[in-house]
Short mmCIF file of C-alpha atoms in Angstrom, two decimals:
data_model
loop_
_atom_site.label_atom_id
_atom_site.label_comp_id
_atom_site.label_asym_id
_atom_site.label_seq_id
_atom_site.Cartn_x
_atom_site.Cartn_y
_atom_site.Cartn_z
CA UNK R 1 21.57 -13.88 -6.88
CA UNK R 2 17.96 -14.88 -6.08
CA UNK R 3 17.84 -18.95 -5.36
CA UNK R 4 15.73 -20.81 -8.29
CA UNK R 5 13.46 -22.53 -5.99
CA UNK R 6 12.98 -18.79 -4.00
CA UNK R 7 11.77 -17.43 -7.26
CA UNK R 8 9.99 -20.21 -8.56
CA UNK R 9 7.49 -19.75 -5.03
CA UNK R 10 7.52 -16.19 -5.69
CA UNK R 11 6.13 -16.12 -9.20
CA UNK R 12 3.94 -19.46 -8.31
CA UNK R 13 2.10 -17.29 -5.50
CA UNK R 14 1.91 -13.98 -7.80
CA UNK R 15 0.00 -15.88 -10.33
CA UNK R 16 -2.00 -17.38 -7.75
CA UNK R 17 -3.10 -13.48 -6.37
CA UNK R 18 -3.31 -12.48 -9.88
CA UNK R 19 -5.76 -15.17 -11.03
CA UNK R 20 -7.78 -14.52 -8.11
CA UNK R 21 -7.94 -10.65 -8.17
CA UNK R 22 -8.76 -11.41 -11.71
CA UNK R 23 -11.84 -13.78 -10.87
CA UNK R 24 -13.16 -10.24 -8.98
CA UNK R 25 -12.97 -8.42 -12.18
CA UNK R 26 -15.12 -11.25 -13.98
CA UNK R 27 -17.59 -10.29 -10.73
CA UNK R 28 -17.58 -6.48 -11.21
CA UNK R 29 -17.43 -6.17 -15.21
CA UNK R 30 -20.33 -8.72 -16.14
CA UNK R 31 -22.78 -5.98 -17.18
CA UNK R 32 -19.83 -4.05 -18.95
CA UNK R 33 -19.91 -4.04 -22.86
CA UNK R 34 -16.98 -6.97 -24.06
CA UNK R 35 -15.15 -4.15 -25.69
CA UNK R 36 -14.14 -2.86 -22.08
CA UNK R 37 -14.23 -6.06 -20.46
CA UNK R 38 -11.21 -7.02 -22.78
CA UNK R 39 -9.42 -3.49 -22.48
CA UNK R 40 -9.72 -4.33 -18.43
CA UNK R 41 -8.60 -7.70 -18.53
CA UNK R 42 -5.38 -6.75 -20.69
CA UNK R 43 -4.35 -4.43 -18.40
CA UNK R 44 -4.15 -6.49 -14.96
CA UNK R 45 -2.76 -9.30 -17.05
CA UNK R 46 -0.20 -6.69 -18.86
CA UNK R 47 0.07 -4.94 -15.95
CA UNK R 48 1.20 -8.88 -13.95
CA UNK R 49 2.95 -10.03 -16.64
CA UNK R 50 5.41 -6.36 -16.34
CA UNK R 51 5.72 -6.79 -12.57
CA UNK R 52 6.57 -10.68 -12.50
CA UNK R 53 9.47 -9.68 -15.69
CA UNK R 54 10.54 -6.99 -13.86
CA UNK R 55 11.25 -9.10 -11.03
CA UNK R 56 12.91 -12.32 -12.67
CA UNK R 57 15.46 -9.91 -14.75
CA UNK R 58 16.26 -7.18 -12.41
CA UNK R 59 18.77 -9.26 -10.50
CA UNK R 60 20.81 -9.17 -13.72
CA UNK R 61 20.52 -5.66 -14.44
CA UNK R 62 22.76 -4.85 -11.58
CA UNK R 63 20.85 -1.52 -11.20
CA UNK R 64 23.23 0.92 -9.41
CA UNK R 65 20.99 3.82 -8.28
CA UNK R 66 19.72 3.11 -5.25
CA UNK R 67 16.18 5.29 -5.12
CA UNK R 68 15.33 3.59 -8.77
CA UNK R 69 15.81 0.18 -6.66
CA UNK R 70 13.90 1.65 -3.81
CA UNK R 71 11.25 2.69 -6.07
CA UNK R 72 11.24 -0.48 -8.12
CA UNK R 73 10.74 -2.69 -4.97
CA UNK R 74 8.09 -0.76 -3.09
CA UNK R 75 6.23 -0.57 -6.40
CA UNK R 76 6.22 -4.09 -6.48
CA UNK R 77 5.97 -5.11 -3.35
CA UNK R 78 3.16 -2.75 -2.87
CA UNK R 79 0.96 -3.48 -5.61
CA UNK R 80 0.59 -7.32 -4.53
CA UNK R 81 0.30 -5.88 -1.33
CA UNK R 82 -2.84 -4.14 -2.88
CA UNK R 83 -4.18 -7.35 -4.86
CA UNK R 84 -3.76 -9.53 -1.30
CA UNK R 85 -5.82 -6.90 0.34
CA UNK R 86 -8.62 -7.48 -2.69
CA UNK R 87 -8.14 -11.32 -1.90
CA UNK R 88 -9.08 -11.38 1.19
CA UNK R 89 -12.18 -9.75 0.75
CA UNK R 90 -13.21 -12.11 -2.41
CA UNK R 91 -11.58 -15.28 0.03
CA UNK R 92 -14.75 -13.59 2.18
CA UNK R 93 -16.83 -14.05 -0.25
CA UNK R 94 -15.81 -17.56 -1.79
CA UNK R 95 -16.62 -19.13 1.98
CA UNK R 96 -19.43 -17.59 2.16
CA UNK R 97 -20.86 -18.97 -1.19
CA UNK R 98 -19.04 -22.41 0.17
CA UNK R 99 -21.19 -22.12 3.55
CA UNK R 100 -24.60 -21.37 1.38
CA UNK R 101 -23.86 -24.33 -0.63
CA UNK R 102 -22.97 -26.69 2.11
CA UNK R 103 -26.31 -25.86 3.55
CA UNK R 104 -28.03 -25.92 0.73
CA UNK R 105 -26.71 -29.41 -0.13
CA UNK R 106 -27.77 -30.72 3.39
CA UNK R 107 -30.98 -29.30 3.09
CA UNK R 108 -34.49 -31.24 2.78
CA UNK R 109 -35.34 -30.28 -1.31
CA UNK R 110 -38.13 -28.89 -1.23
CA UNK R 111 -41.07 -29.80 -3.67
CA UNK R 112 -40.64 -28.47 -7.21
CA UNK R 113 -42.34 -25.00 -7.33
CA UNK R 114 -44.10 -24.99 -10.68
CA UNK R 115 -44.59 -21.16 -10.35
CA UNK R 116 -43.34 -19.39 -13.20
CA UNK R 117 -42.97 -15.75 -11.28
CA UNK R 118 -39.93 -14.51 -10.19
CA UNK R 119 -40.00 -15.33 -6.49
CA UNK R 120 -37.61 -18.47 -7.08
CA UNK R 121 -34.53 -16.22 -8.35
CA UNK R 122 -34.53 -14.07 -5.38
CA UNK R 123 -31.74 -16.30 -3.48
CA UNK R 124 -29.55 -16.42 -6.26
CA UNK R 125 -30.21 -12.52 -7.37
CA UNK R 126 -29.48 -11.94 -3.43
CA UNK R 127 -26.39 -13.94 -3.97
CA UNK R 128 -24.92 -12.44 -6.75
CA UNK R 129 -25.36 -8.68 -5.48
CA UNK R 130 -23.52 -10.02 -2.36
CA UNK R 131 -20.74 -10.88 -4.54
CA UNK R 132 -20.19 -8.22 -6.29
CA UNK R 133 -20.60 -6.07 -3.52
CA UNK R 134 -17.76 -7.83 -1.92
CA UNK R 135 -15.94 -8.04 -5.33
CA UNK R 136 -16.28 -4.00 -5.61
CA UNK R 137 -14.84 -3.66 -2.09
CA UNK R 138 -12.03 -5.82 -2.60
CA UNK R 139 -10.87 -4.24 -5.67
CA UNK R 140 -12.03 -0.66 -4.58
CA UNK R 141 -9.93 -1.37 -1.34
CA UNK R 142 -6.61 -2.96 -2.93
CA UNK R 143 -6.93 0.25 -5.45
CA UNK R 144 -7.10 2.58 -2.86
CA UNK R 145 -4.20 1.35 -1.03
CA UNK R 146 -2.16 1.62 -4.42
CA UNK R 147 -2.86 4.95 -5.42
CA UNK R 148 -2.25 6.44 -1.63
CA UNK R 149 1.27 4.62 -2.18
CA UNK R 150 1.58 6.29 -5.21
CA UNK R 151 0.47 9.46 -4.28
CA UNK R 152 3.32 9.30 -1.78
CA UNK R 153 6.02 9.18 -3.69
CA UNK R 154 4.73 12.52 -5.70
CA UNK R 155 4.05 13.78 -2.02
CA UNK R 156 7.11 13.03 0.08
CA UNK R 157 8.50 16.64 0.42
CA UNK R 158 4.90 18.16 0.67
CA UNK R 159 5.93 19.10 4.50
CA UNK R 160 3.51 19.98 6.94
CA UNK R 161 3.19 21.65 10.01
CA UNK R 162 0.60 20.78 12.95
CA UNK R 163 0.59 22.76 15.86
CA UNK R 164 -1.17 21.00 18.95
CA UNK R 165 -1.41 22.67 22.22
CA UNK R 166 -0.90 20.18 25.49
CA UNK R 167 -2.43 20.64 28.53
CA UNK R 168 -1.96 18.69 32.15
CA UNK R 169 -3.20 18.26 35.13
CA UNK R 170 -0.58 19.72 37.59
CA UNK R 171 2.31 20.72 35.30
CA UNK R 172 4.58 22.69 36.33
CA UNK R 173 4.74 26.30 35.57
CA UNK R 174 8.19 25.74 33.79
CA UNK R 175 6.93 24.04 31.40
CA UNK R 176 4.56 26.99 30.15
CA UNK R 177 5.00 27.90 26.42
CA UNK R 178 7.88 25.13 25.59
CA UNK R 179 7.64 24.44 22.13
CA UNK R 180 8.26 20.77 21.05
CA UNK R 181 8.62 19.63 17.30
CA UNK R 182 8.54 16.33 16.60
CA UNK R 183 9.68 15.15 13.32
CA UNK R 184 8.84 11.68 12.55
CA UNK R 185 9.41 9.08 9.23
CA UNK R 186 12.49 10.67 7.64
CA UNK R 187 13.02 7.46 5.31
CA UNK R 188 16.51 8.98 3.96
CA UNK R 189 16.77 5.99 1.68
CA UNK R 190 13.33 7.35 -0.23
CA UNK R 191 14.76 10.87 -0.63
CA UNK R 192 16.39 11.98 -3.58
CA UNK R 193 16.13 16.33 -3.33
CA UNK R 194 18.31 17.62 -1.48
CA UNK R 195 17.06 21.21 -1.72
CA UNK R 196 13.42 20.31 -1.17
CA UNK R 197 14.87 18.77 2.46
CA UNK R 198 16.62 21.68 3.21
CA UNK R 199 13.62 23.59 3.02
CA UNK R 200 11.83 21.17 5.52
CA UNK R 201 14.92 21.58 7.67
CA UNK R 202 14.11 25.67 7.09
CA UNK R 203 10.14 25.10 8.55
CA UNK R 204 11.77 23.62 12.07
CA UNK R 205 14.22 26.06 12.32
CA UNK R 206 11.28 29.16 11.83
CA UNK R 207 9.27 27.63 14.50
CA UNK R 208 12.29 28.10 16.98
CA UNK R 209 11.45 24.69 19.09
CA UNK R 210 12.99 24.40 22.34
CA UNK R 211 13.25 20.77 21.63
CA UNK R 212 13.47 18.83 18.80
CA UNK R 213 12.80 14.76 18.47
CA UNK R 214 13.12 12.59 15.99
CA UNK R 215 10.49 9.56 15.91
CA UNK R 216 9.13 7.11 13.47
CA UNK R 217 11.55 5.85 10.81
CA UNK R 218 14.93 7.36 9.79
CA UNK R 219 15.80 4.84 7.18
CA UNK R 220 14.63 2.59 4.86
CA UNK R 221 16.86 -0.59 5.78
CA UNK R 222 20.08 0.49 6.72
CA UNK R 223 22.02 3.61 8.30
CA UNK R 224 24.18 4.51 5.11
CA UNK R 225 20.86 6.06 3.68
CA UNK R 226 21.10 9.04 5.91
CA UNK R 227 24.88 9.73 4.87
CA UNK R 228 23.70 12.09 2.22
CA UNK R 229 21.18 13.75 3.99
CA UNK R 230 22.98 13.65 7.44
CA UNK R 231 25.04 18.00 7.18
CA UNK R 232 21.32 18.75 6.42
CA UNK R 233 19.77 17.63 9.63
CA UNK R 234 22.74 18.45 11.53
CA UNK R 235 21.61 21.90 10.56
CA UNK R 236 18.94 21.51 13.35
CA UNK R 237 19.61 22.85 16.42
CA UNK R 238 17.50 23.82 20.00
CA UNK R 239 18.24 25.10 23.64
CA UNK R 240 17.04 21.80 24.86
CA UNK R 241 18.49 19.56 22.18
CA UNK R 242 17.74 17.63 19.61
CA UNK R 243 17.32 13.87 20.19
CA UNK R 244 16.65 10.39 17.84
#
């Protein structure tokens, strides 16, 4: 069970992210009709408000399944991931609007300019399209990290192969045509289809390496992920071995 004060920080710097992100809507929707403004503003706070419940009652839901948890968590923990990433970028621009008011402030006032043209809004126009620049990268940015996560999940067993030729400098001639396939970030604790591994497992085997290596990530956290996924790599086999 999740301490009190733990979760009290937790949900204390959430808000904080979320009230910020949502300042960089304010920036970005200004010249949108109210109508969407509101529909936009609903859904990051509805969207917030479902990911901060989520995470105060799912200690007492005593989930059992072990990808939903996976799931849950990297959903969550990814999608504030996403909003800090927007943060910075409007932090970015918050200093800089500090830094152009400190100077400002310290400045010698110049005398009033009676002229009624539009030369005397060009600082603040400048201003403003800097922020909302910044304000369109930082939510642009934080999106696009989201929706690649996303687009993982739907995209795990989309298995690829590269082939890449090497070439040295004085190797020796024993090494002509070995094929190596390296296999890298398994994350057995994100898999859940068995059958759609096996035919992953199939597209090594056609390419008849004479070495096989496993690199990157095998698991998620812990080794008991791989224990129902472990007969199907075992199915892997090469003259030279196959190595982790």
């Amino acid at each position: 069970m999740r301490e009190p004060r733990f979760i009290l920080i937790v949900v204390v710097v959430a808000l904080l992210i979320d009230l910020y992100v949502f300042q960089g809507l304010k920036t970005i929707t200004q010249g949108s009709s109210p109508r969407w403004r509101t529909v936009i503003f609903s859904l990051h706070w509805g969207i917030a408000g479902l990911a901060i419940l989520t995470f105060l009652v799912s200690p007492y839901l005593h989930l059992q399944n072990r990808h939903f948890t996976n799931y849950l968590t990297t959903i969550l923990l990814g999608l504030y991931i996403a909003k800090l990433l927007a943060a910075v970028f409007l932090l970015v621009d918050d200093i800089r609007r500090l830094i152009q008011w400190g100077l400002t402030r310290t400045a010698t006032r110049p005398t009033p300019n009676t002229d009624t043209g539009t030369g005397a809004n060009t600082g603040t126009d400048a201003s403003l399209s800097r922020s909302v620049f910044l304000s369109w990268l930082g939510v642009g940015g934080g999106s696009s990290v989201y929706g690649a996560l996303l687009y993982g999940f739907s995209n795990k067993y989309n298995y690829k192969i590269k082939r890449i030729k090497l070439a040295f400098d004085n190797l020796p001639a024993s090494f002509k045509g070995l094929k190596i396939v390296q296999i890298s970030d398994i994350h057995s604790g994100s898999l859940a289809n068995p059958a759609a591994v096996n035919k992953g497992v199939d597209m090594v085997l056609a390419e008849r390496p004479d070495l096989i290596l496993f690199t990157g990530d095998l698991v998620n956290n812990t080794a008991e992920e791989m224990k129902d996924y472990q007969h199907i790599f075992s199915r892997l086999e090469a003259p030279m071995g196959v190595y982790s």
